[in-house]
Every structure is written in structure tokens, then in C-alpha cells.
Amino acid sequence: MSKVLILVGHPDLSRSKHNAALLDGVKDLDHVTVHDLYATYPDFAVDGDAERDLIAQHDVIVFQHPVYWYNTTPLFKQWQDTVLTYGWAFNYEGRRSRTAGKKGMVVVTIGGTQDHYTCEGLVGRTAEELLNNWDSTLRLCQFDIQPVFKLYGTDFGVPHEDVVTAGKQYRALLTSFS
Ligand SMILES: Cc1cc2nc3c(=O)[nH]c(=O)nc-3n(C[C@H](O)[C@H](O)[C@H](O)COP(=O)(O)O)c2cc1C
């Protein structure tokens, strides 16, 4: 059975509505481990060895966070800088990395609506364009990249039933990886 590791980069999950709702729908799955980065590293002192060990023990790595300033949250950046080291996660010499072949999936909650995230909309870019840094990071690390899972409109009154539907889709997706 494939083991799924969800790395969560929400600054305070106890105050989260949408990331918490998504996690509530999947955390009881036997093959899923939820790892709350902000709770583990409130001082941002990410333990690279411990994080690399965790990744090595899992087959599917999920990177879940709210979109902050069209990007990931600050601790996730620190996590990338500390954990995804040359020689382990990537190299330029064509060697197989330690993350090669693991499924990598980005899961984001987005304050703006889908209409905002268009060429003509308020943001002027799609969410995929803005999250291309994740895509290139996962590509460099030789992940098997999965489509980005998005929940839009979290600051614009996304209907409760849409959150419930997203939770069910998230659960079905992670179950399909088992
Ligand atoms: C500091 C900060 C920056 C944010 N930047 C963005 C942004 O660039 N684009 C966007 O659509 N929403 C932005 N938001 C809204 C969050 O994405 C939204 O509140 C979050 O997805 C809600 O998830 P939660 O209920 O789990 O906290 C921002 C929120 C905060 C607090």
C-alpha cells in the first residue's frame, strides 16, 4: 500500500477553516500521515534530516498550504531551503534523486475566486502560472507531478457545500493513491 505524507504549511491550523476542513476529510485514512510544519517548527528551525527521513518513508508527498501573496507560506519556503538539498533531492549530473518517482501534489486554498485568477481578472494570472515555482521544484527533484488541487474563494464566501465537495474529492484522490 502506498503511504501518503501531507506536509501542511498553515501558520495556525487551529484558526483555519478551509485547510482544516480538507484535513478533517482525510486524516483518519490509515495510509495518510498529516505533518503540521508550523506546529512542529514554531521557531522555523526545520530539521532537515528528520524531514528527509519522513519523505523517504512515504510514496506520495502532498504539499498543502493557503496561498499567501501568490505563493506558498514562509515556513514552507524555509522547509524547501533546508530539506531539498543538492545530492539528495536533486543534482545536475543526471543521477536518480532520493525523491525520484514519488508522487508530488500541491494542494492549495485560495482566497480569491476562480474569476480573479484569469488573464482578465483581478489577479491577471492563473493559479497554475503563479504556482509554477512548485512545479519547477518538483520537476527538479524528479517527482511524479500530480495536478494541483485547488479550493478557490475562501475569502469570498465559498459555499459550505463546495467545501464539503472539495473534502470528498480530496479524500477520493488520496484513497486512489493507496
Ligand atoms: C498574509 C496573507 C496573504 C494572503 N495572500 C493571498 C493571495 O495572494 N491570494 C489569495 O487569493 N488569497 C490570499 N490570502 C487569503 C488566503 O489564501 C485564505 O485566507 C486562505 O486560503 C484561507 O484558508 P484557511 O481557512 O485554511 O485559513 C492571503 C491571506 C493572508 C493572511
Short mmCIF file of C-alpha atoms and ligand atoms in Angstrom, two decimals:
data_model
loop_
_atom_site.label_atom_id
_atom_site.label_comp_id
_atom_site.label_asym_id
_atom_site.label_seq_id
_atom_site.Cartn_x
_atom_site.Cartn_y
_atom_site.Cartn_z
CA MET A 1 0.00 0.00 0.00
CA SER A 2 1.31 3.49 -0.88
CA LYS A 3 1.89 5.75 2.09
CA VAL A 4 0.86 9.39 1.83
CA LEU A 5 2.57 12.21 3.74
CA ILE A 6 0.69 15.53 3.91
CA LEU A 7 3.04 18.40 4.75
CA VAL A 8 0.82 21.22 5.97
CA GLY A 9 2.11 24.80 5.86
CA HIS A 10 -0.71 26.72 7.52
CA PRO A 11 0.51 29.26 10.11
CA ASP A 12 -2.19 28.31 12.61
CA LEU A 13 -4.34 25.29 11.83
CA SER A 14 -6.44 25.88 14.96
CA ARG A 15 -7.71 29.10 13.31
CA SER A 16 -8.03 27.61 9.83
CA LYS A 17 -11.43 26.93 8.31
CA HIS A 18 -10.60 25.60 4.87
CA ASN A 19 -7.29 23.78 5.27
CA ALA A 20 -8.64 22.26 8.46
CA ALA A 21 -11.81 21.16 6.64
CA LEU A 22 -9.78 19.46 3.91
CA LEU A 23 -7.64 17.69 6.52
CA ASP A 24 -10.68 16.61 8.51
CA GLY A 25 -11.81 14.67 5.46
CA VAL A 26 -8.60 12.63 5.12
CA LYS A 27 -6.78 12.39 8.44
CA ASP A 28 -8.50 9.16 9.51
CA LEU A 29 -7.22 7.30 6.44
CA ASP A 30 -4.79 4.58 7.56
CA HIS A 31 -2.25 5.25 4.82
CA VAL A 32 -2.18 9.04 5.42
CA THR A 33 0.14 10.92 7.80
CA VAL A 34 -0.52 14.62 8.47
CA HIS A 35 2.56 16.65 9.41
CA ASP A 36 1.83 20.18 10.67
CA LEU A 37 5.00 22.14 9.89
CA TYR A 38 4.16 25.31 11.86
CA ALA A 39 3.28 23.30 14.96
CA THR A 40 6.49 21.28 14.65
CA TYR A 41 8.79 24.23 13.92
CA PRO A 42 7.34 27.39 15.57
CA ASP A 43 10.87 28.83 15.54
CA PHE A 44 11.39 27.95 11.84
CA ALA A 45 14.32 25.68 12.78
CA VAL A 46 13.40 22.93 10.31
CA ASP A 47 15.19 19.62 10.99
CA GLY A 48 16.39 18.62 7.53
CA ASP A 49 17.42 15.07 8.47
CA ALA A 50 14.08 14.35 10.18
CA GLU A 51 12.14 15.74 7.22
CA ARG A 52 14.19 13.77 4.70
CA ASP A 53 13.63 10.59 6.76
CA LEU A 54 9.88 11.23 6.69
CA ILE A 55 9.89 11.73 2.95
CA ALA A 56 11.94 8.58 2.44
CA GLN A 57 9.28 6.59 4.33
CA HIS A 58 6.41 7.75 2.08
CA ASP A 59 5.44 7.25 -1.56
CA VAL A 60 3.16 10.25 -2.08
CA ILE A 61 4.11 13.68 -0.78
CA VAL A 62 1.38 16.32 -0.53
CA PHE A 63 2.33 19.97 -0.09
CA GLN A 64 -0.74 21.70 1.38
CA HIS A 65 -0.97 25.41 2.21
CA PRO A 66 -3.09 28.53 1.87
CA VAL A 67 -1.91 30.86 -0.90
CA TYR A 68 -0.19 33.89 0.67
CA TRP A 69 0.92 36.67 -1.64
CA TYR A 70 0.50 34.42 -4.68
CA ASN A 71 2.94 31.95 -3.24
CA THR A 72 3.44 29.42 -0.50
CA THR A 73 3.66 30.36 3.19
CA PRO A 74 7.05 31.42 4.65
CA LEU A 75 7.82 28.25 6.62
CA PHE A 76 7.29 26.15 3.51
CA LYS A 77 9.99 28.21 1.78
CA GLN A 78 12.29 27.61 4.74
CA TRP A 79 11.39 23.92 4.56
CA GLN A 80 12.33 23.79 0.86
CA ASP A 81 15.65 25.55 1.52
CA THR A 82 16.53 23.14 4.34
CA VAL A 83 15.18 19.81 3.15
CA LEU A 84 15.57 19.73 -0.63
CA THR A 85 19.35 19.61 -0.69
CA TYR A 86 21.71 19.05 -3.59
CA GLY A 87 22.69 15.39 -3.92
CA TRP A 88 19.61 14.18 -2.03
CA ALA A 89 16.65 15.86 -3.70
CA PHE A 90 18.34 16.97 -6.92
CA ASN A 91 21.55 17.04 -8.88
CA TYR A 92 22.70 18.31 -12.25
CA GLU A 93 24.51 15.16 -13.32
CA GLY A 94 21.52 13.02 -14.28
CA ARG A 95 21.62 10.77 -11.21
CA ARG A 96 18.39 9.46 -9.73
CA SER A 97 17.40 11.59 -6.73
CA ARG A 98 16.00 10.22 -3.45
CA THR A 99 12.65 11.78 -4.31
CA ALA A 100 12.58 10.37 -7.85
CA GLY A 101 9.34 8.68 -8.77
CA LYS A 102 7.44 9.68 -5.63
CA LYS A 103 4.13 11.31 -6.42
CA GLY A 104 4.20 15.02 -5.57
CA MET A 105 0.98 17.00 -5.27
CA VAL A 106 0.34 20.62 -4.32
CA VAL A 107 -2.94 21.35 -2.51
CA VAL A 108 -3.88 24.99 -2.04
CA THR A 109 -6.68 27.06 -0.60
CA ILE A 110 -7.03 30.37 -2.42
CA GLY A 111 -8.70 33.46 -1.01
CA GLY A 112 -9.73 34.81 -4.43
CA THR A 113 -12.32 33.31 -6.73
CA GLN A 114 -11.63 31.41 -9.93
CA ASP A 115 -12.74 34.52 -11.88
CA HIS A 116 -10.00 36.54 -10.17
CA TYR A 117 -7.40 34.04 -11.39
CA THR A 118 -7.73 34.71 -15.13
CA CYS A 119 -5.87 36.99 -17.60
CA GLU A 120 -8.74 39.49 -17.42
CA GLY A 121 -9.42 39.06 -13.71
CA LEU A 122 -8.17 40.88 -10.63
CA VAL A 123 -5.03 38.75 -10.41
CA GLY A 124 -4.24 38.64 -14.14
CA ARG A 125 -2.69 35.18 -13.89
CA THR A 126 -3.95 31.65 -13.37
CA ALA A 127 -3.20 29.84 -10.13
CA GLU A 128 -1.12 27.34 -12.10
CA GLU A 129 1.05 30.16 -13.52
CA LEU A 130 1.63 31.60 -10.05
CA LEU A 131 2.43 28.20 -8.59
CA ASN A 132 4.93 27.35 -11.32
CA ASN A 133 7.70 27.59 -8.74
CA TRP A 134 6.28 24.47 -7.08
CA ASP A 135 6.06 22.75 -10.45
CA SER A 136 9.69 23.50 -11.30
CA THR A 137 10.82 22.48 -7.81
CA LEU A 138 9.07 19.12 -8.06
CA ARG A 139 10.39 18.65 -11.60
CA LEU A 140 13.99 19.31 -10.49
CA CYS A 141 13.52 16.79 -7.68
CA GLN A 142 12.22 14.20 -10.18
CA PHE A 143 8.78 13.86 -8.54
CA ASP A 144 5.94 12.32 -10.49
CA ILE A 145 3.96 15.57 -10.56
CA GLN A 146 0.20 15.39 -9.94
CA PRO A 147 -2.30 18.11 -10.91
CA VAL A 148 -2.66 20.94 -8.38
CA PHE A 149 -5.72 20.52 -6.14
CA LYS A 150 -7.36 23.92 -5.53
CA LEU A 151 -10.12 25.31 -3.35
CA TYR A 152 -10.95 28.85 -4.56
CA GLY A 153 -12.86 31.68 -2.98
CA THR A 154 -12.09 31.03 0.67
CA ASP A 155 -12.11 34.79 1.42
CA PHE A 156 -15.19 35.38 -0.75
CA GLY A 157 -17.78 33.20 0.91
CA VAL A 158 -17.21 29.92 -0.88
CA PRO A 159 -20.43 27.96 -0.18
CA HIS A 160 -20.24 25.35 2.56
CA GLU A 161 -21.37 22.65 0.11
CA ASP A 162 -18.39 23.46 -2.16
CA VAL A 163 -16.04 22.97 0.80
CA VAL A 164 -17.74 19.66 1.58
CA THR A 165 -17.44 18.59 -2.07
CA ALA A 166 -13.75 19.54 -2.12
CA GLY A 167 -13.23 17.49 1.04
CA LYS A 168 -14.85 14.46 -0.58
CA GLN A 169 -12.76 14.88 -3.75
CA TYR A 170 -9.59 15.19 -1.67
CA ARG A 171 -10.46 12.02 0.22
CA ALA A 172 -11.24 10.13 -3.01
CA LEU A 173 -7.94 11.28 -4.52
CA LEU A 174 -5.84 10.20 -1.55
CA THR A 175 -7.75 6.93 -1.35
CA SER A 176 -6.94 6.31 -5.02
CA PHE A 177 -3.23 6.53 -4.12
CA SER A 178 -3.48 3.76 -1.50
C1 LIG B 1 -0.92 37.13 4.71
C2 LIG B 1 -1.97 36.63 3.76
C3 LIG B 1 -1.74 36.69 2.40
C4 LIG B 1 -2.71 36.23 1.51
N1 LIG B 1 -2.45 36.29 0.17
C5 LIG B 1 -3.37 35.83 -0.70
C6 LIG B 1 -3.11 35.86 -2.10
O1 LIG B 1 -2.04 36.27 -2.57
N2 LIG B 1 -4.07 35.42 -2.93
C7 LIG B 1 -5.27 34.94 -2.48
O2 LIG B 1 -6.11 34.56 -3.30
N3 LIG B 1 -5.53 34.88 -1.16
C8 LIG B 1 -4.61 35.31 -0.26
N4 LIG B 1 -4.86 35.22 1.08
C9 LIG B 1 -6.08 34.54 1.56
C10 LIG B 1 -5.78 33.10 1.97
O3 LIG B 1 -5.34 32.34 0.87
C11 LIG B 1 -7.03 32.47 2.58
O4 LIG B 1 -7.38 33.24 3.71
C12 LIG B 1 -6.79 31.02 2.98
O5 LIG B 1 -6.67 30.23 1.83
C13 LIG B 1 -7.92 30.52 3.84
O6 LIG B 1 -7.59 29.23 4.31
P1 LIG B 1 -7.82 28.84 5.85
O7 LIG B 1 -9.30 28.94 6.11
O8 LIG B 1 -7.31 27.44 5.95
O9 LIG B 1 -7.03 29.81 6.69
C14 LIG B 1 -3.92 35.70 1.99
C15 LIG B 1 -4.15 35.65 3.38
C16 LIG B 1 -3.19 36.11 4.25
C17 LIG B 1 -3.46 36.04 5.74
#
